[in-house]
Coordinates of C-alpha atoms in Angstrom, one line a residue:
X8 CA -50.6 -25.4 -14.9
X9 CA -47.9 -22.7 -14.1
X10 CA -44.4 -24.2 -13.2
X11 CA -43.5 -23.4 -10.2
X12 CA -40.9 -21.1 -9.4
X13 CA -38.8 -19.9 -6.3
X14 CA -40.0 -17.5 -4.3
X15 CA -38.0 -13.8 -3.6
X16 CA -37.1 -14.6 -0.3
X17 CA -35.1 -18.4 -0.9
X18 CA -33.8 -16.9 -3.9
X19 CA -32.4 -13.8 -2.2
X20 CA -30.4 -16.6 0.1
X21 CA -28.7 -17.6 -2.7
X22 CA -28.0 -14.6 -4.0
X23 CA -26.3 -14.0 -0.7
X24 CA -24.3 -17.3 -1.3
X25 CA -23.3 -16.6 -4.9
X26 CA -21.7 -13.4 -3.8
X27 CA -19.7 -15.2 -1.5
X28 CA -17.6 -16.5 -4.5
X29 CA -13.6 -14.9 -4.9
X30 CA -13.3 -12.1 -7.6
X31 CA -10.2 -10.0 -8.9
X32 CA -8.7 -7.9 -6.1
X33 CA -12.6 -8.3 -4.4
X34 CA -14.4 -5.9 -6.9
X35 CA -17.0 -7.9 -6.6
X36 CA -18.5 -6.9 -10.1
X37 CA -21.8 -8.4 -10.3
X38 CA -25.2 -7.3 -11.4
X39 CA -28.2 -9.5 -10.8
X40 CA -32.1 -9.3 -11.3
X41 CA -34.7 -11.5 -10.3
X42 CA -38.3 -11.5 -12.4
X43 CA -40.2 -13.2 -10.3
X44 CA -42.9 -14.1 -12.8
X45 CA -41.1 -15.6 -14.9
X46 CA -38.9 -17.0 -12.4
X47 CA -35.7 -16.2 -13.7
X48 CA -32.4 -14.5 -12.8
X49 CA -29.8 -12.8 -14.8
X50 CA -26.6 -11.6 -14.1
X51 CA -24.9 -8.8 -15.6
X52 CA -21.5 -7.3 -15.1
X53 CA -21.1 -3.8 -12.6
X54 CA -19.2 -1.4 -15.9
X55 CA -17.7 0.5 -12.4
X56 CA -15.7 -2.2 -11.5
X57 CA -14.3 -3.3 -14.5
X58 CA -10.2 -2.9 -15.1
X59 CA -9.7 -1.9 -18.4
X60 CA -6.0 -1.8 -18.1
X61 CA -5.2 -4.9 -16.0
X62 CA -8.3 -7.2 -17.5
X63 CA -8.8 -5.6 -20.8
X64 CA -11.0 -8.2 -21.8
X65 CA -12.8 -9.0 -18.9
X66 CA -11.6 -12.4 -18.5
X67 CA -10.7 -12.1 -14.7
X68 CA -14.5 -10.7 -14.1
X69 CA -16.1 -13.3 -15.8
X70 CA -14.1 -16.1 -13.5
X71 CA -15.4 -13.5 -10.6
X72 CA -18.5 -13.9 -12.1
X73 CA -18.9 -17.6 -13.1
X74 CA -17.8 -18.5 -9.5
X75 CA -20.4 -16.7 -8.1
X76 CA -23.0 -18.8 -10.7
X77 CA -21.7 -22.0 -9.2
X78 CA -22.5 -20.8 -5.4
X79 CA -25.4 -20.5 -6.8
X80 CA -26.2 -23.8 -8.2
X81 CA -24.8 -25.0 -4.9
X82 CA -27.1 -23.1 -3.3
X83 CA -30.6 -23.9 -5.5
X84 CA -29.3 -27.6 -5.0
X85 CA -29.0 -28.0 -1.6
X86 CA -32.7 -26.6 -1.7
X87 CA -33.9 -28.7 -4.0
X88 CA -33.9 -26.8 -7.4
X89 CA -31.4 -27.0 -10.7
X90 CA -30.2 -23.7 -11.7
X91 CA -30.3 -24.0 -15.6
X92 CA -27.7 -21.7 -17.1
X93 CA -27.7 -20.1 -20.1
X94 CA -24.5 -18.2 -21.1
X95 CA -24.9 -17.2 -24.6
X96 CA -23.4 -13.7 -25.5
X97 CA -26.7 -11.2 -26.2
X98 CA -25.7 -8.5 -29.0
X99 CA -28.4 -6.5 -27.7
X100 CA -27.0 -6.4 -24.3
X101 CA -23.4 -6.4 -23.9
X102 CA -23.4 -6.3 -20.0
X103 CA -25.4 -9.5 -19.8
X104 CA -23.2 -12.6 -18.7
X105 CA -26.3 -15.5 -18.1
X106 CA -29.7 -16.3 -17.4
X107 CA -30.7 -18.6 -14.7
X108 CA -34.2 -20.4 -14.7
X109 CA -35.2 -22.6 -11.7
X110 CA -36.8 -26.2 -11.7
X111 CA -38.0 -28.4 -9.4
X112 CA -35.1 -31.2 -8.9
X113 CA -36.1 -34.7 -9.1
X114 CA -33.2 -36.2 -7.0
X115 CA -30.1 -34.1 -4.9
X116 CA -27.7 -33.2 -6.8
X117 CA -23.9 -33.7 -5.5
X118 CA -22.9 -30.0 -5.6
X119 CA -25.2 -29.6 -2.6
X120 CA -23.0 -31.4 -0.3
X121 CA -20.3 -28.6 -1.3
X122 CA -22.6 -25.5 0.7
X123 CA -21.1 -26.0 3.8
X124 CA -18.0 -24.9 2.3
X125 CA -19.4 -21.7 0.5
X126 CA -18.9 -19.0 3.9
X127 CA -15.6 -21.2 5.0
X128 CA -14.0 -20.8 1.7
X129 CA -11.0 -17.7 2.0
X130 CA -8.6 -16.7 0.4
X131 CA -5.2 -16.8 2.4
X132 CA -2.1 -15.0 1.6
X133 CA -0.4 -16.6 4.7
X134 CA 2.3 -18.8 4.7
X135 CA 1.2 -22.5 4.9
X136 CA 3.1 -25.7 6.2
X137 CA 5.4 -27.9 4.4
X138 CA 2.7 -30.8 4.7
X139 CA 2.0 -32.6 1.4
X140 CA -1.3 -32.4 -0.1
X141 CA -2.0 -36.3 0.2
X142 CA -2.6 -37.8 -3.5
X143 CA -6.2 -39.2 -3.6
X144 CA -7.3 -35.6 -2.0
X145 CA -5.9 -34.0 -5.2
X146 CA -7.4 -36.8 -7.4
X147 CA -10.5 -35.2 -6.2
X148 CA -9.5 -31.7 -7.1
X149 CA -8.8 -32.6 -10.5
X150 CA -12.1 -34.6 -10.7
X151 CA -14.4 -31.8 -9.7
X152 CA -12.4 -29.6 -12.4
X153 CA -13.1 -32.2 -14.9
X154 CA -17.2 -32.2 -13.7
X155 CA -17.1 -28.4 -14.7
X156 CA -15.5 -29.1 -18.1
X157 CA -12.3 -27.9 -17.3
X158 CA -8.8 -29.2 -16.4
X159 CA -6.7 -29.0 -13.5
X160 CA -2.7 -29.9 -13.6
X161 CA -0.8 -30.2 -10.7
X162 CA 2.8 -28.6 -11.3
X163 CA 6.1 -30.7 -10.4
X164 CA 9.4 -29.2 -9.2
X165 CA 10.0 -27.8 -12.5
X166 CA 6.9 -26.4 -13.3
X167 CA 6.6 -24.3 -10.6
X168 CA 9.8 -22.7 -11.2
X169 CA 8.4 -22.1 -14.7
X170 CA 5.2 -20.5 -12.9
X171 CA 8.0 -18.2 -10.1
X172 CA 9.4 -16.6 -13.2
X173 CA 6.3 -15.7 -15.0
X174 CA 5.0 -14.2 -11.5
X175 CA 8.0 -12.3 -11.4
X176 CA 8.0 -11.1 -14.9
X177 CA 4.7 -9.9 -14.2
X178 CA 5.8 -8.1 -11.4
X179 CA 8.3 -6.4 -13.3
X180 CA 5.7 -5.2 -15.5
X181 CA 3.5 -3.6 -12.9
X182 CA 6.1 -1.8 -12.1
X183 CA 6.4 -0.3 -15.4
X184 CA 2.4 0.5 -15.7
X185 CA 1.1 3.4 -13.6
X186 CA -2.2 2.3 -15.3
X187 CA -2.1 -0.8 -14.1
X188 CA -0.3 0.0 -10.6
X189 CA -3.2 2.7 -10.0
X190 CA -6.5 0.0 -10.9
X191 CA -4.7 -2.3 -8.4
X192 CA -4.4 0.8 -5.6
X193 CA -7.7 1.8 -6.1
X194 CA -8.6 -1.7 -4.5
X195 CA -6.0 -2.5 -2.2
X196 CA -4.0 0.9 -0.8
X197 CA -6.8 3.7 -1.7
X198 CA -9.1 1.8 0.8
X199 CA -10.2 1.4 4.5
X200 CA -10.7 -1.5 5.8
X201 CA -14.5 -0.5 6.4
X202 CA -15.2 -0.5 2.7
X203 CA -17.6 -3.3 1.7
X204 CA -15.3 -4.3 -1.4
X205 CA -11.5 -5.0 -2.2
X206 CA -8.9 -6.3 -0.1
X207 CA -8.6 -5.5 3.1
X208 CA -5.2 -4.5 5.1
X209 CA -5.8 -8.0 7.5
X210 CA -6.1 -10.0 4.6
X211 CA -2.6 -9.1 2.8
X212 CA -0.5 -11.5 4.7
X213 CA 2.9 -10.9 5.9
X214 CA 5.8 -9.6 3.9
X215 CA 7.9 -12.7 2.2
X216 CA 11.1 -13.2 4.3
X217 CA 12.2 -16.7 2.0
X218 CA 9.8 -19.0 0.2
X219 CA 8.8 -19.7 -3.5
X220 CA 5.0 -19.2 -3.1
X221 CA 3.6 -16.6 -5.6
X222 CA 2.0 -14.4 -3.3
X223 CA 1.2 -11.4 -4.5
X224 CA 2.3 -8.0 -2.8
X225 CA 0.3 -4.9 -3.0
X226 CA 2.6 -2.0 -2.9
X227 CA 1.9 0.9 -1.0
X228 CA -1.3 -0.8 0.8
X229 CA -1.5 -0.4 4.3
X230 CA -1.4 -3.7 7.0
X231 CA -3.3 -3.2 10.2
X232 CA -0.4 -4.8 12.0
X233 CA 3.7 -5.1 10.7
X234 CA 4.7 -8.8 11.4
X235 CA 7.6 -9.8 10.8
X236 CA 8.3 -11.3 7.4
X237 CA 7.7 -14.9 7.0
X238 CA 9.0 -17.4 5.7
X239 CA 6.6 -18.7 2.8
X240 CA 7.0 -23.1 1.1
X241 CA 10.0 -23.7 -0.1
X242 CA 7.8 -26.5 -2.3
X243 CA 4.7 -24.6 -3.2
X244 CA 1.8 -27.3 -4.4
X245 CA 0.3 -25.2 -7.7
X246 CA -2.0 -26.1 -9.7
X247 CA -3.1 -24.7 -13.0
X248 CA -6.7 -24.4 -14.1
X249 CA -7.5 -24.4 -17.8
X250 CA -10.0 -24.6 -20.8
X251 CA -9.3 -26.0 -24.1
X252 CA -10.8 -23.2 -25.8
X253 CA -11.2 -19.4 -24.7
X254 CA -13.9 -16.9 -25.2
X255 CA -16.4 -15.5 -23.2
X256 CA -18.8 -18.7 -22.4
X257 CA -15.4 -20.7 -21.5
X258 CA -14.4 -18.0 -18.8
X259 CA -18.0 -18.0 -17.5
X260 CA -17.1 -22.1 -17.5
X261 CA -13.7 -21.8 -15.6
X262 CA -14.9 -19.9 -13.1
X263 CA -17.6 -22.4 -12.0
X264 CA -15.1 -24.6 -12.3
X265 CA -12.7 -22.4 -10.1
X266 CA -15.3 -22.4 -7.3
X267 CA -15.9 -25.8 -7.5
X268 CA -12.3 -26.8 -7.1
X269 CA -12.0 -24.1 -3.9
X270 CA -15.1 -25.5 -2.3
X271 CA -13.9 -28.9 -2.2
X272 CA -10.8 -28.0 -1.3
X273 CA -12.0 -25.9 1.8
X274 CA -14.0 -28.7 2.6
X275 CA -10.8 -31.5 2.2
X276 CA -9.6 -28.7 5.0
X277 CA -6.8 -27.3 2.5
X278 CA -6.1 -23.4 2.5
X279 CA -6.5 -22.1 -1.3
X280 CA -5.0 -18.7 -2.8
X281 CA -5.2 -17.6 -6.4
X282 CA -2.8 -15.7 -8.6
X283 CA -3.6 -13.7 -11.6
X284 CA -1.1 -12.0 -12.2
X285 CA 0.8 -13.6 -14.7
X286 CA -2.1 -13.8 -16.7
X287 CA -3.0 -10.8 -16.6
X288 CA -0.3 -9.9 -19.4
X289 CA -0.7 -11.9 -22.4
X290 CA 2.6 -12.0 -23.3
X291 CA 3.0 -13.6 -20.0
X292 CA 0.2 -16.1 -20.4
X293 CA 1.5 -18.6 -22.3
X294 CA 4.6 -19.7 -19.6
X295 CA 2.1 -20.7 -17.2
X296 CA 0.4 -23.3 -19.6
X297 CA 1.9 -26.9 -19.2
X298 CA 2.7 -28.3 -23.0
X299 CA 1.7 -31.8 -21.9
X300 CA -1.6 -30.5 -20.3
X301 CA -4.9 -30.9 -22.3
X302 CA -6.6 -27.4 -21.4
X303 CA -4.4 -24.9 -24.0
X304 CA -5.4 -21.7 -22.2
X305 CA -4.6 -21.3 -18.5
X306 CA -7.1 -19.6 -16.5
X307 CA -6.0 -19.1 -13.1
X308 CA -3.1 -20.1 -10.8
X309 CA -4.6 -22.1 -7.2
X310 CA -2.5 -22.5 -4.4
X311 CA -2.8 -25.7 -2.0
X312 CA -1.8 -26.4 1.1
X313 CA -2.4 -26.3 5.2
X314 CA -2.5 -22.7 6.9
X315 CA -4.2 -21.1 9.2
X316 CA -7.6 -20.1 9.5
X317 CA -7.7 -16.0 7.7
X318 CA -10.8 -14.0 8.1
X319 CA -13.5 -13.5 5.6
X320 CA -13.1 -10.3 3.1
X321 CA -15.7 -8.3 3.3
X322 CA -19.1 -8.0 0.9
X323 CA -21.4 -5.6 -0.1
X324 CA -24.7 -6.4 0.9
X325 CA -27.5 -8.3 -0.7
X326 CA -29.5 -5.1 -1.6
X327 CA -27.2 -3.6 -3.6
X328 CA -26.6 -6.1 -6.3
X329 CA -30.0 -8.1 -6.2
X330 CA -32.7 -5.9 -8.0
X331 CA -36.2 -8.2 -7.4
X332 CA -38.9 -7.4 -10.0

């Protein structure tokens, strides 16, 4: 008997979840192709919106990318299926980054309950109260890190300082890249705001009056509006996601667990914003790993908190990134 497998159309709606998932500056850099006769789905990277000079290595895609694979599993779960993922590196095809096959699950898996969460999550470079994040809620954030094999560590007072200087080392060192300065533009100011990718000018927040929150200016990109400058936590809560090792496969990994930690958090009614940038130069890496933590390679930088509700940043749509065969 032939296993069964999902049709084009369910499997199109999570497609159109997966892509929901955050990526670097919103390139959105995903490939994916569904066979339907053999019921399975890969995902490759887009080469045209790669960023050789400020992700050399493609790390910052593949988090794009593996978040997008966990809206996915959230997604196939909460219709019934397991997404099995396969992520090993194919010599043969360097743009490949998994394959997905489809089962039948026997019981519901817990990710499922998370898919309400998938179109609230946002990214939000606003300011956000000075209310503590209560305890047990980060319990839970570090808990779904852990489910994803990965680690999250909540920085103290000391910390974070640690984490201020390495964001404003890095933004020291933007300045000094043209390269770099002109891949970020080509996102941010060398857009309209009509443009199915990158960041749009209502989604850049306000200018920074006062504050230690590391959020991140895009020089020379427009705003649709000029508020007055705000004034950002003095006490940032910061958290730190890492791996304890770090190639291709464990980037794929963080990046699931990335998504899983935002998608909780959205739905524990907490704001999130990430920052790259510090990781974005190696030589800058390393401050923003905690010595006592167990994950040796930071990943990405997640901002907590309460704020406002922000818009949705735009996507391309389904049709251009799902080829069905």
């Amino acid at each position: 008997m032939t296993a069964p497998t999902p049709d084009a159309t369910s499997l199109t709606s999570w497609v159109a979840d997966a892509v929901l998932a955050p990526s670097m500056h919103n390139a959105q850099p995903w490939r994916f192709r569904y066979e339907r006769a053999r019921g399975v789905l890969t995902l490759r990277m887009d080469p045209a919106r790669t960023m050789p000079r400020s992700d050399p290595s493609a790390r910052g895609l593949r988090l794009g990318c593996g978040a997008a694979l966990f809206n996915l599993r959230v997604a196939a779960a909460d219709a019934g299926w397991e997404a099995r993922i396969g992520t090993r590196p194919d010599p043969d095809d360097p743009l490949l980054l998994a394959r997905v096959a489809f089962v039948p699950a026997p019981d519901r898996d817990a990710v499922a309950d998370l898919r309400p969460a998938v179109p609230r999550r946002r990214t939000s470079r606003e300011p956000f109260s000075g209310e503590a994040v209560p305890g047990p809620i980060l319990d839970g954030l570090r808990g779904a890190a852990r489910a994803e094999g990965a680690h999250l560590d909540l920085a103290d007072d000391w910390r974070v300082q640690d984490l201020l200087t390495a964001v404003w080392d890095a933004e020291r060192a933007e300045e000094l890249s043209p390269e770099v300065r002109g891949e970020i533009a080509r996102w941010t100011a060398d857009r309209d705001d009509t443009a199915p990718e990158g960041i749009p000018s209502y989604a850049l927040g306000p200018r920074r009056y006062d504050g230690r929150a590391p959020v991140r200016d895009f020089p020379g990109a427009r705003r649709d509006r000029d508020p007055a400058p705000a004034v950002y936590e003095s006490r940032p809560c910061l958290a730190v996601l890492g791996t304890r090792r770090d190639g291709p496969e464990d980037w794929l990994r963080a990046g699931q667990a990335m998504e899983r930690v935002l998608l909780q958090a959205t739905q524990d009614g907490l704001s999130t914003s990430l920052n790259s940038q510090a990781l974005e130069w190696p030589e800058l890496r390393w401050l923003v790993r905690d010595p006592l933590s167990e994950a040796a390679f930071p990943q990405i930088v997640i901002r907590l908190g309460y704020g406002p509700e922000v818009p949705a940043t735009p996507r391309r749509p389904v049709a251009e990134v799902l080829d069905v065969r």
